[in-house]
Amino acid sequence: MASSVRRATLARLSVGGVRHAIPSGVRLGVLPGQARWSSSQRKTVNPFVRLVYAQLVTITALVGGAAFGVYCMDSRAAVHRYVFAPLIQLFTDPETAGKIGIKVLEYGFGPRDCGVDDEVLRTELFGKSLTNPIGMAAGFDKQAQAIDGLFDLGFGMVEVGSVTPEPQPGNPQPRAFRLPLDGALINRFGFNSDGMKVVRERLQVRLESWVTRVLAAGRALVCDIGTENRNQDPTQLARARLFSTYPDADVRLLDEFGVPRSLKEDRVLAINLGKNKTSREESVTDYVEGVKQLGPYADMVVVNVSSPNTPGLRRLQRRSVLEGLLRDVVRARDGVVGAYDGHAKLPLLVKVSPDLTESELHDISDAAENTGIDGIIVSNTTVTRPAGLLSHDRVHETGGLSGPPVKPLALHALSVIYARNRGKIPLIGCGGIASGADALEFAKAGASAVQLYTALGYQGFGLPRRIKDELTTLLKQEGTTWKQAVGSGVKAIEPYAPDAATQVGLFPGAQDAFDRSVVSLRNEIDHLRHSFDAPSAHDTEQRRAVPFQVDPRDHAYIELLDKVHRVLDHTPHFEDHGVHRLGLPQPESSVPEQPLTTASEKNLTQGNVLHKAVRDVTRVEVPTDAPAPTGPTRTTTSGLRAEHDPAQAEARAARVQSFGDADRHRVI
């Protein structure tokens, strides 16, 4: 059989067979002897085989695409870090990349965290349980569009905003710049916001949608809230009653059943409040209005007084201003809580800058404790540019710097505040967190939870799961949990409690505190002097410390100084064997020892001693039989008459003026 097939094939490929099979027009490029299949022979291919082949290709493509889609829906997939994130960075600017990410998460196309949070990560924040302490910082989802998508990534806390009372476009574009070599970002968005009204409507729709799904799940919940006629459709009745009669009934329903505003078990939703640029700098109305409008939809509210992109905003961090602001916001918060009887206490936090001094951080900590603020977020972006940045192209752009370069500043500020309040106020760390090790550092510095933002743009949507896995491994290696690690790296400060029965003096560290206060006051006085163009005490000391140099043209002044020093210490100060060393540094001290000793013995100042010496040298003995002066005379304030020559007086004045121009700060 095989031999017959081979013979038939050879026959078809013979010269005669080829002549009849190939059309008269031979295609260019066909070499002599090269075989070609004719159109009639192609038609002889079995249609069933072709159909099966096409179906196999289609099924393979569908299965492969579905498998790849399922693979991509898991946030642990490496494609998010090594494919999607680099491509986004390559072809888009930071703001466009953020908008794409928001839309992907908003419409449900983002990946899901398919892992399970380990128990070592479980913690509590303001009495609310969290499966993990990793949060999404404000600035990514400014308009509250992708809340559920962010929770699906595995965050234990999501903060939206900043939200301003009125819509505003923010600063002109471009307003965000990558520093790729540093993994950092500079932004000057300027609180671009849709406004509280639009954000409130989005939150309302989200809650209504959730309640609708719950009501559709069964009739038991509808019966619990009270249905007057169960023969009718209970779902439609409940929806009409909830959303038509009581606009905020969905919020009350959440309170009744203990559902968090995040609508996720053991997760919290935070709303960050900002100020409009058109608002007065010292006004707190924007924050108060934000608490009233958006407080009912949040598990916690954050007051942002530290953005560097709103003029004058950071000045609200001064203690005298901050305390008044926080008291007003706390009163507004208490009013919101009172309006919803079942609503648990709404935690109120303040977000601060990493660019504050230790004394300013202490002031903020004390202000938060005095006003009843529940927590502090440390920190926002920095306006400084730390040494060692590798990306030089955009480093001088105006705006706040975020990412790993901010981490040392944020850690320092966090540890200072934690040590100040001894852990009485929960702190949330933020700034440069890109790994589990970073998160653990913040925990040891006093952070009860942490937030990230910039690293998500560089490493993709799989970052939260990766940080949690790394953090779990580190905690287990150290044999501890997240809650136990909080504040473990801050040196314990024993509170001072003197024994009432024992007479004690200054408390420990009082002298050091006093010295620091003196230095602080002195610096403040110097700043005031500079503001009035007055010389500071430090500048005066520096001028007095400069060695005195005599004007070499001032021969009369040099001779006078020599006479004075002869009287004081019997040694010519500016001549050496008859040769004047004008204007040159002298081997002797510019202030001889004799005035110091004389001043000490006679309880006088050095100035008094020098003035007396000058008077002794310049005093002219007038003979008793001297003739009366014939030139012009003048009467002194003491009643004496002295010879006065106007020409000589003008010459002396000119000479004094020339001395002053040569050295305005000389001291005898």
Short mmCIF file of N, CA and C in Angstrom, two decimals, residues 375-508:
data_model
loop_
_atom_site.label_atom_id
_atom_site.label_comp_id
_atom_site.label_asym_id
_atom_site.label_seq_id
_atom_site.Cartn_x
_atom_site.Cartn_y
_atom_site.Cartn_z
N GLY A 375 -7.02 60.69 66.77
CA GLY A 375 -5.80 60.13 66.20
C GLY A 375 -5.09 61.13 65.31
N ILE A 376 -3.88 60.77 64.90
CA ILE A 376 -3.04 61.62 64.05
C ILE A 376 -2.46 60.76 62.94
N ILE A 377 -2.49 61.28 61.72
CA ILE A 377 -1.84 60.62 60.58
C ILE A 377 -0.51 61.31 60.33
N VAL A 378 0.56 60.55 60.38
CA VAL A 378 1.92 61.07 60.22
C VAL A 378 2.59 60.28 59.09
N SER A 379 2.74 60.84 57.89
CA SER A 379 2.63 62.26 57.63
C SER A 379 2.19 62.46 56.19
N ASN A 380 2.13 63.73 55.78
CA ASN A 380 1.81 64.12 54.42
C ASN A 380 3.10 64.18 53.59
N THR A 381 3.03 64.81 52.43
CA THR A 381 4.22 64.96 51.59
C THR A 381 5.14 66.04 52.16
N THR A 382 6.38 66.05 51.71
CA THR A 382 7.36 67.03 52.18
C THR A 382 7.69 68.02 51.07
N VAL A 383 7.96 69.26 51.47
CA VAL A 383 8.39 70.28 50.51
C VAL A 383 9.91 70.31 50.38
N THR A 384 10.60 69.55 51.20
CA THR A 384 12.06 69.50 51.12
C THR A 384 12.48 68.51 50.04
N ARG A 385 13.73 68.57 49.66
CA ARG A 385 14.31 67.63 48.70
C ARG A 385 15.54 67.02 49.36
N PRO A 386 15.37 65.86 50.01
CA PRO A 386 16.49 65.26 50.74
C PRO A 386 17.69 65.01 49.85
N ALA A 387 18.86 65.08 50.44
CA ALA A 387 20.10 64.81 49.70
C ALA A 387 20.12 63.35 49.26
N GLY A 388 20.70 63.11 48.12
CA GLY A 388 20.83 61.75 47.63
C GLY A 388 19.81 61.34 46.61
N LEU A 389 18.90 62.25 46.21
CA LEU A 389 17.94 61.90 45.17
C LEU A 389 18.67 61.66 43.85
N LEU A 390 18.29 60.59 43.16
CA LEU A 390 18.98 60.19 41.94
C LEU A 390 18.33 60.76 40.68
N SER A 391 17.05 61.04 40.74
CA SER A 391 16.33 61.56 39.57
C SER A 391 16.45 63.08 39.56
N HIS A 392 17.33 63.61 38.73
CA HIS A 392 17.61 65.04 38.76
C HIS A 392 16.73 65.84 37.81
N ASP A 393 16.04 65.18 36.89
CA ASP A 393 15.30 65.92 35.87
C ASP A 393 14.15 66.72 36.47
N ARG A 394 13.40 66.11 37.40
CA ARG A 394 12.19 66.73 37.92
C ARG A 394 12.30 67.11 39.39
N VAL A 395 13.46 67.01 39.95
CA VAL A 395 13.58 67.16 41.40
C VAL A 395 13.26 68.58 41.85
N HIS A 396 13.40 69.56 40.97
CA HIS A 396 13.17 70.95 41.35
C HIS A 396 11.75 71.41 41.04
N GLU A 397 10.89 70.51 40.62
CA GLU A 397 9.49 70.88 40.40
C GLU A 397 8.83 71.27 41.72
N THR A 398 7.96 72.26 41.65
CA THR A 398 7.23 72.69 42.85
C THR A 398 6.19 71.64 43.22
N GLY A 399 6.05 71.37 44.51
CA GLY A 399 5.05 70.42 44.98
C GLY A 399 5.55 69.59 46.13
N GLY A 400 4.70 68.67 46.57
CA GLY A 400 5.05 67.79 47.67
C GLY A 400 5.68 66.51 47.18
N LEU A 401 6.74 66.10 47.84
CA LEU A 401 7.47 64.88 47.49
C LEU A 401 6.95 63.72 48.33
N SER A 402 6.65 62.60 47.67
CA SER A 402 6.20 61.40 48.37
C SER A 402 7.02 60.21 47.90
N GLY A 403 6.93 59.12 48.64
CA GLY A 403 7.69 57.93 48.30
C GLY A 403 8.81 57.66 49.29
N PRO A 404 9.72 56.75 48.97
CA PRO A 404 10.80 56.36 49.89
C PRO A 404 11.62 57.51 50.45
N PRO A 405 11.90 58.61 49.72
CA PRO A 405 12.68 59.69 50.33
C PRO A 405 12.02 60.33 51.54
N VAL A 406 10.70 60.19 51.68
CA VAL A 406 9.99 60.81 52.81
C VAL A 406 10.06 59.92 54.05
N LYS A 407 10.39 58.68 53.88
CA LYS A 407 10.32 57.72 54.98
C LYS A 407 11.10 58.14 56.22
N PRO A 408 12.37 58.56 56.12
CA PRO A 408 13.08 58.97 57.35
C PRO A 408 12.40 60.12 58.07
N LEU A 409 11.87 61.09 57.33
CA LEU A 409 11.19 62.22 57.95
C LEU A 409 9.93 61.77 58.66
N ALA A 410 9.16 60.90 58.00
CA ALA A 410 7.92 60.43 58.59
C ALA A 410 8.18 59.58 59.83
N LEU A 411 9.19 58.73 59.78
CA LEU A 411 9.51 57.89 60.94
C LEU A 411 9.94 58.74 62.13
N HIS A 412 10.73 59.77 61.87
CA HIS A 412 11.17 60.65 62.96
C HIS A 412 9.98 61.36 63.58
N ALA A 413 9.13 61.95 62.75
CA ALA A 413 7.96 62.66 63.27
C ALA A 413 7.04 61.71 64.04
N LEU A 414 6.88 60.50 63.52
CA LEU A 414 6.02 59.53 64.18
C LEU A 414 6.55 59.16 65.56
N SER A 415 7.83 58.87 65.67
CA SER A 415 8.41 58.48 66.95
C SER A 415 8.37 59.62 67.96
N VAL A 416 8.55 60.87 67.48
CA VAL A 416 8.50 62.03 68.38
C VAL A 416 7.11 62.18 68.97
N ILE A 417 6.08 62.08 68.14
CA ILE A 417 4.71 62.24 68.64
C ILE A 417 4.33 61.08 69.54
N TYR A 418 4.74 59.86 69.17
CA TYR A 418 4.40 58.70 70.00
C TYR A 418 5.05 58.82 71.38
N ALA A 419 6.31 59.25 71.41
CA ALA A 419 6.99 59.41 72.70
C ALA A 419 6.36 60.53 73.51
N ARG A 420 5.86 61.55 72.84
CA ARG A 420 5.26 62.68 73.54
C ARG A 420 3.97 62.28 74.25
N ASN A 421 3.09 61.58 73.55
CA ASN A 421 1.80 61.23 74.17
C ASN A 421 1.78 59.83 74.77
N ARG A 422 2.96 59.17 74.74
CA ARG A 422 3.12 57.84 75.36
C ARG A 422 2.06 56.86 74.88
N GLY A 423 1.71 56.96 73.59
CA GLY A 423 0.80 55.99 73.00
C GLY A 423 -0.66 56.17 73.36
N LYS A 424 -1.02 57.29 73.97
CA LYS A 424 -2.41 57.49 74.35
C LYS A 424 -3.30 57.79 73.15
N ILE A 425 -2.73 58.34 72.09
CA ILE A 425 -3.49 58.66 70.88
C ILE A 425 -3.02 57.75 69.76
N PRO A 426 -3.90 56.97 69.14
CA PRO A 426 -3.49 56.11 68.02
C PRO A 426 -2.92 56.93 66.87
N LEU A 427 -1.85 56.42 66.28
CA LEU A 427 -1.19 57.08 65.17
C LEU A 427 -1.23 56.18 63.94
N ILE A 428 -1.36 56.80 62.78
CA ILE A 428 -1.33 56.09 61.51
C ILE A 428 -0.11 56.58 60.74
N GLY A 429 0.79 55.66 60.39
CA GLY A 429 2.01 56.03 59.69
C GLY A 429 1.81 56.04 58.19
N CYS A 430 2.42 57.03 57.54
CA CYS A 430 2.30 57.16 56.09
C CYS A 430 3.52 57.89 55.57
N GLY A 431 4.10 57.37 54.48
CA GLY A 431 5.25 58.04 53.89
C GLY A 431 6.36 57.08 53.53
N GLY A 432 6.43 56.65 52.28
CA GLY A 432 7.53 55.82 51.82
C GLY A 432 7.39 54.34 52.10
N ILE A 433 6.19 53.85 52.38
CA ILE A 433 6.00 52.42 52.67
C ILE A 433 5.85 51.66 51.35
N ALA A 434 6.75 50.72 51.11
CA ALA A 434 6.74 49.95 49.87
C ALA A 434 6.98 48.47 50.09
N SER A 435 7.11 48.03 51.35
CA SER A 435 7.39 46.63 51.63
C SER A 435 6.90 46.29 53.04
N GLY A 436 6.93 45.00 53.35
CA GLY A 436 6.56 44.59 54.69
C GLY A 436 7.54 45.08 55.73
N ALA A 437 8.82 45.16 55.37
CA ALA A 437 9.82 45.69 56.31
C ALA A 437 9.56 47.15 56.63
N ASP A 438 9.15 47.92 55.63
CA ASP A 438 8.81 49.33 55.88
C ASP A 438 7.64 49.44 56.84
N ALA A 439 6.62 48.63 56.62
CA ALA A 439 5.45 48.67 57.50
C ALA A 439 5.82 48.32 58.93
N LEU A 440 6.69 47.33 59.11
CA LEU A 440 7.10 46.93 60.45
C LEU A 440 7.90 48.04 61.13
N GLU A 441 8.72 48.76 60.38
CA GLU A 441 9.45 49.90 60.95
C GLU A 441 8.49 50.94 61.50
N PHE A 442 7.44 51.23 60.76
CA PHE A 442 6.46 52.21 61.22
C PHE A 442 5.73 51.70 62.45
N ALA A 443 5.45 50.41 62.51
CA ALA A 443 4.79 49.87 63.69
C ALA A 443 5.68 50.04 64.92
N LYS A 444 6.95 49.74 64.79
CA LYS A 444 7.86 49.87 65.93
C LYS A 444 8.05 51.33 66.33
N ALA A 445 7.84 52.26 65.39
CA ALA A 445 7.94 53.68 65.71
C ALA A 445 6.66 54.23 66.31
N GLY A 446 5.61 53.39 66.40
CA GLY A 446 4.40 53.83 67.09
C GLY A 446 3.14 53.84 66.26
N ALA A 447 3.16 53.34 65.02
CA ALA A 447 1.98 53.39 64.17
C ALA A 447 1.06 52.20 64.45
N SER A 448 -0.21 52.50 64.74
CA SER A 448 -1.20 51.44 64.93
C SER A 448 -1.67 50.88 63.60
N ALA A 449 -1.50 51.64 62.53
CA ALA A 449 -1.81 51.21 61.17
C ALA A 449 -0.94 52.03 60.23
N VAL A 450 -0.87 51.61 58.97
CA VAL A 450 -0.04 52.33 58.00
C VAL A 450 -0.84 52.54 56.72
N GLN A 451 -0.40 53.50 55.92
CA GLN A 451 -1.01 53.79 54.63
C GLN A 451 0.07 53.91 53.57
N LEU A 452 -0.31 53.61 52.32
CA LEU A 452 0.61 53.75 51.19
C LEU A 452 -0.13 54.35 50.01
N TYR A 453 0.64 54.86 49.07
CA TYR A 453 0.04 55.45 47.86
C TYR A 453 1.02 55.38 46.69
N THR A 454 2.16 56.04 46.82
CA THR A 454 3.10 56.17 45.71
C THR A 454 3.59 54.81 45.22
N ALA A 455 3.89 53.91 46.13
CA ALA A 455 4.42 52.60 45.74
C ALA A 455 3.42 51.80 44.92
N LEU A 456 2.12 52.05 45.10
CA LEU A 456 1.11 51.33 44.33
C LEU A 456 1.25 51.64 42.84
N GLY A 457 1.60 52.88 42.51
CA GLY A 457 1.78 53.24 41.11
C GLY A 457 3.01 52.61 40.48
N TYR A 458 4.03 52.34 41.28
CA TYR A 458 5.26 51.75 40.75
C TYR A 458 5.20 50.22 40.73
N GLN A 459 4.49 49.61 41.66
CA GLN A 459 4.53 48.15 41.80
C GLN A 459 3.22 47.46 41.44
N GLY A 460 2.18 48.21 41.15
CA GLY A 460 0.95 47.60 40.67
C GLY A 460 -0.01 47.20 41.77
N PHE A 461 -1.17 46.68 41.33
CA PHE A 461 -2.27 46.37 42.24
C PHE A 461 -1.98 45.19 43.17
N GLY A 462 -0.94 44.44 42.92
CA GLY A 462 -0.62 43.32 43.80
C GLY A 462 0.16 43.71 45.04
N LEU A 463 0.48 44.98 45.20
CA LEU A 463 1.32 45.41 46.31
C LEU A 463 0.71 45.14 47.68
N PRO A 464 -0.58 45.41 47.93
CA PRO A 464 -1.12 45.16 49.28
C PRO A 464 -0.95 43.71 49.74
N ARG A 465 -1.24 42.76 48.84
CA ARG A 465 -1.09 41.35 49.21
C ARG A 465 0.37 41.01 49.48
N ARG A 466 1.26 41.55 48.67
CA ARG A 466 2.69 41.25 48.84
C ARG A 466 3.20 41.81 50.16
N ILE A 467 2.78 43.03 50.52
CA ILE A 467 3.21 43.62 51.79
C ILE A 467 2.69 42.79 52.96
N LYS A 468 1.45 42.35 52.88
CA LYS A 468 0.88 41.55 53.98
C LYS A 468 1.61 40.23 54.13
N ASP A 469 1.96 39.60 53.02
CA ASP A 469 2.70 38.33 53.11
C ASP A 469 4.09 38.55 53.71
N GLU A 470 4.79 39.59 53.26
CA GLU A 470 6.12 39.88 53.81
C GLU A 470 6.02 40.23 55.30
N LEU A 471 5.03 41.01 55.65
CA LEU A 471 4.86 41.42 57.05
C LEU A 471 4.54 40.22 57.93
N THR A 472 3.72 39.32 57.44
CA THR A 472 3.40 38.11 58.20
C THR A 472 4.66 37.30 58.48
N THR A 473 5.49 37.14 57.46
CA THR A 473 6.73 36.38 57.63
C THR A 473 7.64 37.03 58.66
N LEU A 474 7.79 38.35 58.60
CA LEU A 474 8.66 39.06 59.54
C LEU A 474 8.14 38.96 60.97
N LEU A 475 6.85 39.12 61.15
CA LEU A 475 6.28 39.04 62.50
C LEU A 475 6.45 37.65 63.10
N LYS A 476 6.27 36.63 62.28
CA LYS A 476 6.44 35.26 62.79
C LYS A 476 7.90 34.97 63.10
N GLN A 477 8.81 35.53 62.31
CA GLN A 477 10.23 35.34 62.62
C GLN A 477 10.59 35.97 63.95
N GLU A 478 9.98 37.08 64.29
CA GLU A 478 10.25 37.75 65.56
C GLU A 478 9.38 37.23 66.69
N GLY A 479 8.46 36.32 66.37
CA GLY A 479 7.61 35.75 67.40
C GLY A 479 6.66 36.74 68.03
N THR A 480 6.11 37.65 67.24
CA THR A 480 5.23 38.68 67.77
C THR A 480 4.07 38.90 66.82
N THR A 481 3.18 39.81 67.18
CA THR A 481 2.05 40.19 66.34
C THR A 481 2.13 41.68 66.05
N TRP A 482 1.29 42.14 65.15
CA TRP A 482 1.29 43.56 64.82
C TRP A 482 0.97 44.41 66.05
N LYS A 483 -0.03 44.02 66.81
CA LYS A 483 -0.43 44.80 67.97
C LYS A 483 0.69 44.88 69.00
N GLN A 484 1.45 43.80 69.14
CA GLN A 484 2.55 43.80 70.09
C GLN A 484 3.74 44.62 69.58
N ALA A 485 3.87 44.74 68.27
CA ALA A 485 5.01 45.46 67.70
C ALA A 485 4.84 46.97 67.76
N VAL A 486 3.61 47.45 67.92
CA VAL A 486 3.35 48.90 67.89
C VAL A 486 4.10 49.59 69.03
N GLY A 487 4.98 50.51 68.68
CA GLY A 487 5.71 51.30 69.67
C GLY A 487 6.88 50.59 70.32
N SER A 488 7.17 49.35 69.91
CA SER A 488 8.23 48.60 70.57
C SER A 488 9.62 49.17 70.29
N GLY A 489 9.76 49.97 69.25
CA GLY A 489 11.06 50.54 68.93
C GLY A 489 11.31 51.91 69.51
N VAL A 490 10.31 52.48 70.19
CA VAL A 490 10.45 53.80 70.79
C VAL A 490 10.88 53.63 72.24
N LYS A 491 11.90 54.36 72.63
CA LYS A 491 12.40 54.27 74.00
C LYS A 491 11.31 54.68 74.97
N ALA A 492 11.08 53.83 75.96
CA ALA A 492 10.05 54.11 76.95
C ALA A 492 10.43 55.31 77.79
N ILE A 493 9.47 56.19 78.02
CA ILE A 493 9.68 57.38 78.83
C ILE A 493 8.83 57.26 80.09
N GLU A 494 9.50 57.16 81.21
CA GLU A 494 8.77 57.02 82.46
C GLU A 494 8.11 58.35 82.84
N PRO A 495 6.83 58.33 83.10
CA PRO A 495 6.17 59.58 83.52
C PRO A 495 6.70 60.04 84.87
N TYR A 496 6.86 61.33 85.05
CA TYR A 496 7.38 61.89 86.28
C TYR A 496 6.27 61.97 87.32
N ALA A 497 6.47 61.31 88.44
CA ALA A 497 5.48 61.30 89.51
C ALA A 497 6.22 61.43 90.84
N PRO A 498 6.48 62.66 91.33
CA PRO A 498 7.23 62.85 92.58
C PRO A 498 6.44 62.37 93.79
N ASP A 499 7.17 61.94 94.78
CA ASP A 499 6.56 61.51 96.03
C ASP A 499 6.07 62.73 96.79
N ALA A 500 4.80 62.75 97.15
CA ALA A 500 4.22 63.91 97.83
C ALA A 500 4.84 64.13 99.19
N ALA A 501 5.34 63.07 99.83
CA ALA A 501 5.91 63.21 101.17
C ALA A 501 7.35 63.68 101.15
N THR A 502 7.95 63.72 99.96
CA THR A 502 9.35 64.10 99.85
C THR A 502 9.46 65.44 99.15
N GLN A 503 10.27 66.31 99.72
CA GLN A 503 10.50 67.61 99.10
C GLN A 503 11.44 67.42 97.92
N VAL A 504 10.99 67.76 96.76
CA VAL A 504 11.81 67.57 95.57
C VAL A 504 12.04 68.92 94.91
N GLY A 505 13.11 68.97 94.15
CA GLY A 505 13.42 70.20 93.43
C GLY A 505 12.84 70.15 92.02
N LEU A 506 13.68 70.50 91.08
CA LEU A 506 13.23 70.47 89.70
C LEU A 506 13.02 69.03 89.24
N PHE A 507 12.04 68.85 88.38
CA PHE A 507 11.81 67.51 87.86
C PHE A 507 12.94 67.14 86.90
N PRO A 508 13.16 65.85 86.69
CA PRO A 508 14.27 65.44 85.82
C PRO A 508 14.14 66.05 84.42
#
